[in-house]
CSV table of C-alpha atoms in Angstrom, one decimal:
chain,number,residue,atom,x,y,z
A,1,UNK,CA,-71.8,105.6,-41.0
A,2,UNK,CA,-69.7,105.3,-44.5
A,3,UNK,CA,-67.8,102.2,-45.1
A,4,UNK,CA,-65.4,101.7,-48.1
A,5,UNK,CA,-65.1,98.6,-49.8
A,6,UNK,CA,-61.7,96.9,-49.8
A,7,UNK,CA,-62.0,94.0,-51.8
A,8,UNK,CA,-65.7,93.1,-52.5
A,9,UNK,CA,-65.6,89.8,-55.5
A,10,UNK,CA,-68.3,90.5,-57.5
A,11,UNK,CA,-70.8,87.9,-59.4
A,12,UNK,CA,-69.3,89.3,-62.3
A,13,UNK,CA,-65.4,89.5,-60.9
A,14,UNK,CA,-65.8,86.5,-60.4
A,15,UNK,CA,-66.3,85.4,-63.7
A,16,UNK,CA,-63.6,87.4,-65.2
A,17,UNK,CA,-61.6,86.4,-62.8
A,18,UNK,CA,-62.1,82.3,-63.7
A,19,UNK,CA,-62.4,83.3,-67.4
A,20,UNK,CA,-59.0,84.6,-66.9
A,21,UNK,CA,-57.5,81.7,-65.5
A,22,UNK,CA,-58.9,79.3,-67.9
A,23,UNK,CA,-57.4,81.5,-70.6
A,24,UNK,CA,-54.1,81.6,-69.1
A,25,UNK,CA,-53.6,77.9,-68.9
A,26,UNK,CA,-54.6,77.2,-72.3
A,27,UNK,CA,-51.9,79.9,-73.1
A,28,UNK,CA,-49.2,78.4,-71.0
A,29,UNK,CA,-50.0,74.5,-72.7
A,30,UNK,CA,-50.0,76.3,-76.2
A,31,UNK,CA,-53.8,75.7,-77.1
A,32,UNK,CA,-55.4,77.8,-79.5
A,33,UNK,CA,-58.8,78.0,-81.4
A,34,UNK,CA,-60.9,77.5,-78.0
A,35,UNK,CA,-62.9,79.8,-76.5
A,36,UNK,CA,-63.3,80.5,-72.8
A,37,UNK,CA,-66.7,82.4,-72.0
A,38,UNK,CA,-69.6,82.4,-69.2
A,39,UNK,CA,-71.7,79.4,-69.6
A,40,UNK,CA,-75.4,80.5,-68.6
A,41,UNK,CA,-75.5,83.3,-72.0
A,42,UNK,CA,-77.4,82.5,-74.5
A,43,UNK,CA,-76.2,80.8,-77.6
A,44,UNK,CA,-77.1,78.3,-80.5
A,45,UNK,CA,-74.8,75.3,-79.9
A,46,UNK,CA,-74.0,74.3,-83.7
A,47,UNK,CA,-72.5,77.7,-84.2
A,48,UNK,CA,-69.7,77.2,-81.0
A,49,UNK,CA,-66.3,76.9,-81.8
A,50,UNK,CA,-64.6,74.6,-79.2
A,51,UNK,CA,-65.2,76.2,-76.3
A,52,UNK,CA,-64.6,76.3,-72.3
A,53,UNK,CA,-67.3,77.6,-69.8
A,54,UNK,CA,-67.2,78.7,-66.5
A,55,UNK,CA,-70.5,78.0,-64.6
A,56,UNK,CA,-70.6,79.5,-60.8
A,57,UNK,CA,-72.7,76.8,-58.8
A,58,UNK,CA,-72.7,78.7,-55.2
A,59,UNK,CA,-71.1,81.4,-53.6
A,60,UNK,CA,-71.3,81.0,-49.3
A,61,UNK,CA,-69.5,82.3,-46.2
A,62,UNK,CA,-67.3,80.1,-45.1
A,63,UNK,CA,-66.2,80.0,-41.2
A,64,UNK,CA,-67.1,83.4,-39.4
A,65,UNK,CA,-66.6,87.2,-39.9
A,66,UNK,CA,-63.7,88.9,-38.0
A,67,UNK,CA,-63.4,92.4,-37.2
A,68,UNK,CA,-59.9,94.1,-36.9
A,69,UNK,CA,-59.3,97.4,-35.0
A,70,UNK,CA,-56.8,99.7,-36.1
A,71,UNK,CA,-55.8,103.0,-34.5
A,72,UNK,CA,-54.2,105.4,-37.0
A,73,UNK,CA,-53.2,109.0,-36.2
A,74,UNK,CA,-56.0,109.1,-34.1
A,75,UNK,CA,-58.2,107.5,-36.4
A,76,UNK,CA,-59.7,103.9,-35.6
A,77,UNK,CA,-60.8,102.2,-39.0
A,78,UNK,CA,-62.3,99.1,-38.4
A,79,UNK,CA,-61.7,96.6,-41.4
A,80,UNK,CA,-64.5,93.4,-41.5
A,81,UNK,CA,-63.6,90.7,-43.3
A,82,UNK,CA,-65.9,87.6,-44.1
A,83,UNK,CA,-64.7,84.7,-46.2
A,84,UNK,CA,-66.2,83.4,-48.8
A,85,UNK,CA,-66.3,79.9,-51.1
A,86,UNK,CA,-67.4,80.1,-54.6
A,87,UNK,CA,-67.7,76.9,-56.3
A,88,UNK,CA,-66.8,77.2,-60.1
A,89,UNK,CA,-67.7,74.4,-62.8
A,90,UNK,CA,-65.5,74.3,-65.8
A,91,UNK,CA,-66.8,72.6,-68.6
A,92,UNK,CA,-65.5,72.1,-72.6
A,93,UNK,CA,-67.0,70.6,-75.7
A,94,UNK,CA,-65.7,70.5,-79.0
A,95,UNK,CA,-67.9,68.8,-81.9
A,96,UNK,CA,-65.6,66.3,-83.3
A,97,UNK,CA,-64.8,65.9,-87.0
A,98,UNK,CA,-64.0,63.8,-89.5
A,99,UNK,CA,-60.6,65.2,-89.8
A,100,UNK,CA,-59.5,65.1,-86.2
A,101,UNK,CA,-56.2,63.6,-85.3
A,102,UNK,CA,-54.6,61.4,-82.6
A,103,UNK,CA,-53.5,65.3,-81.4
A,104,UNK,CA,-56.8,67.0,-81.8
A,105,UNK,CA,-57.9,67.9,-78.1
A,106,UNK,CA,-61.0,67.4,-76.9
A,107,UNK,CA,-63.0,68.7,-74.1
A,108,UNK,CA,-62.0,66.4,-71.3
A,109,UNK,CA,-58.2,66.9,-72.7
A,110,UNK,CA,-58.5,70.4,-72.0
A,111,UNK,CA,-60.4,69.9,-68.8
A,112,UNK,CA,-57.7,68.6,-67.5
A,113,UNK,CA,-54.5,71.3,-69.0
A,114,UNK,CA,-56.6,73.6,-66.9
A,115,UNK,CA,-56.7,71.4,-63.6
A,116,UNK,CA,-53.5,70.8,-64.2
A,117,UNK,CA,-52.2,74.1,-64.4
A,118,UNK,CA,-54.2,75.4,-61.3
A,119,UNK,CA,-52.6,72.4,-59.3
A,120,UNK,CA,-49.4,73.6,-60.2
A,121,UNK,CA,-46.9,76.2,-58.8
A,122,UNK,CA,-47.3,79.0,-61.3
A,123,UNK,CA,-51.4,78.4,-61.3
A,124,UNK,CA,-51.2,78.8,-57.5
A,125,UNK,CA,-49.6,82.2,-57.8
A,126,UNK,CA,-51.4,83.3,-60.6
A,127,UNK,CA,-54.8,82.3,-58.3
A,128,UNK,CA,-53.3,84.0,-55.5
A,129,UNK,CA,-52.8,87.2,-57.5
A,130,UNK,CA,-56.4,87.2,-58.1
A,131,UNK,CA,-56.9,86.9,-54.2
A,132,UNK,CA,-58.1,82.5,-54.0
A,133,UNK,CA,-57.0,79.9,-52.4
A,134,UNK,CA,-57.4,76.8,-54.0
A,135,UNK,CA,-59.9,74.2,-51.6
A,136,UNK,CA,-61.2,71.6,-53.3
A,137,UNK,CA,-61.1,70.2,-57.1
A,138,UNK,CA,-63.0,67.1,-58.3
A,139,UNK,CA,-62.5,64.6,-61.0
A,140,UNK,CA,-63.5,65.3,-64.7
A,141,UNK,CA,-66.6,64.0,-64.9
A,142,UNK,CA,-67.9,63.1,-68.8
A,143,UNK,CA,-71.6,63.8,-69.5
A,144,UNK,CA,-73.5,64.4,-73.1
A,145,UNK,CA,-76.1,66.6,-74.4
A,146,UNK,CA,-78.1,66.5,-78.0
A,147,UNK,CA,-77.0,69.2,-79.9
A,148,UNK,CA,-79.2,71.5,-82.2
A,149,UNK,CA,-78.4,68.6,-85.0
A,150,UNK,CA,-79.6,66.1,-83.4
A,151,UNK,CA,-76.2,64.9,-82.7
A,152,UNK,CA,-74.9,63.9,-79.6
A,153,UNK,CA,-72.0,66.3,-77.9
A,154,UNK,CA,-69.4,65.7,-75.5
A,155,UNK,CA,-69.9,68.3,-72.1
A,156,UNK,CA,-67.3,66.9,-69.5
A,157,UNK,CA,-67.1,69.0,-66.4
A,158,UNK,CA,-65.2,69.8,-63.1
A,159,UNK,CA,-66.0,71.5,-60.0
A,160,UNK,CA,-63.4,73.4,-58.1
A,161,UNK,CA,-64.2,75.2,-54.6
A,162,UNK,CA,-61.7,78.7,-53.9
A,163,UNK,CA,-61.4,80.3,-51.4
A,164,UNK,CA,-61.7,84.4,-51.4
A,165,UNK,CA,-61.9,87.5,-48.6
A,166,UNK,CA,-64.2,90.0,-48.9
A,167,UNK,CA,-63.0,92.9,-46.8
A,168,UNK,CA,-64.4,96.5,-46.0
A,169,UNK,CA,-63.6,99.3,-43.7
A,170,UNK,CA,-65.3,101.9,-41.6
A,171,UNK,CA,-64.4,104.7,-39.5
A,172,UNK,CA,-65.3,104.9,-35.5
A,173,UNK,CA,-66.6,108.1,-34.6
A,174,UNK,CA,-64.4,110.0,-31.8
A,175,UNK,CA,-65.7,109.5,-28.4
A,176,UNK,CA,-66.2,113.7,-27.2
A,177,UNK,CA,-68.4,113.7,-24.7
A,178,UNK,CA,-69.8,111.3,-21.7
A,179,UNK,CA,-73.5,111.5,-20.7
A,180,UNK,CA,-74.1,110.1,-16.8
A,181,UNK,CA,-71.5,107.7,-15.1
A,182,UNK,CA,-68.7,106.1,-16.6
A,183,UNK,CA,-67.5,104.4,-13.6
A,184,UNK,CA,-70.6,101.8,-11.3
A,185,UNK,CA,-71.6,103.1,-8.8
């Protein structure tokens, strides 16, 4: 048997994919100077620019497989698909200077542009595109680390569960012969 993939998210696409986003709704709220980038690379934190990570807590099936049968030209492909929910942590921190203003964003601020702008029309299209469907998004939740001065560091944080189908096809071999009885006896 040979099965193609249709559309398989990898740990990777999925990623890019979030990394995307989070780029594109900094973009649309005319942010600049932050950095969107996996969160679990290695790094020295008093060299970060502000910055936006996206952290995938758990990828699981969700509800059951289906199978779809399709005769084509003779052909029967059968298509499996199996959805899936990735949960996706955003989290932002900024070290905050001395000459920050009443306008300077910090990470929470842009926490929320980015929930914001998924929760909205264009963000819901601009998911869909990428083949999600928004499920579940919780509050911003603030939380602080020491950083490598010694300093404490803003990292505020939201979890968002998507939706996604992972779909593959196979061909069914042509029935050509019968062996024994086909009908009971």
């Amino acid at each position: 048997m040979q099965a193609a993939q249709i559309d398989i998210k990898t740990r990777n696409q999925i990623f890019n994919d979030f990394i995307t986003l989070a780029k594109e709704a900094l973009s649309v709220f005319g942010v600049s100077h932050w950095e969107v980038r996996q969160l679990r690379q290695i790094f020295k934190v008093n060299v970060l620019k502000p910055s936006v990570f996206i952290s995938v807590i758990t990828i699981k099936q969700w509800g059951q497989q289906y199978t779809k049968k399709q005769k084509t030209n003779g052909t029967i492909n059968k298509t499996k698909n199996t959805k899936q929910e990735v949960k996706i942590r955003f989290s932002a921190t900024r070290r905050e200077l001395e000459t920050d203003t009443l306008a300077t964003y910090s990470g929470t601020d842009i926490l929320k542009l980015i929930k914001e702008y998924m929760e909205s029309e264009e963000g819901i299209q601009f998911l869909a595109k990428l083949g999600y469907a928004q499920y579940k998004a919780e509050d911003v939740s603030e939380q602080d680390f020491m950083n490598d001065d010694d300093n404490f560091q803003f990292l505020p944080y939201f979890d968002c569960v998507f939706l996604h189908t992972n779909s593959w096809t196979s061909t069914v071999p042509e029935i050509t012969k019968f062996h024994g009885n086909t009908y009971p006896v």
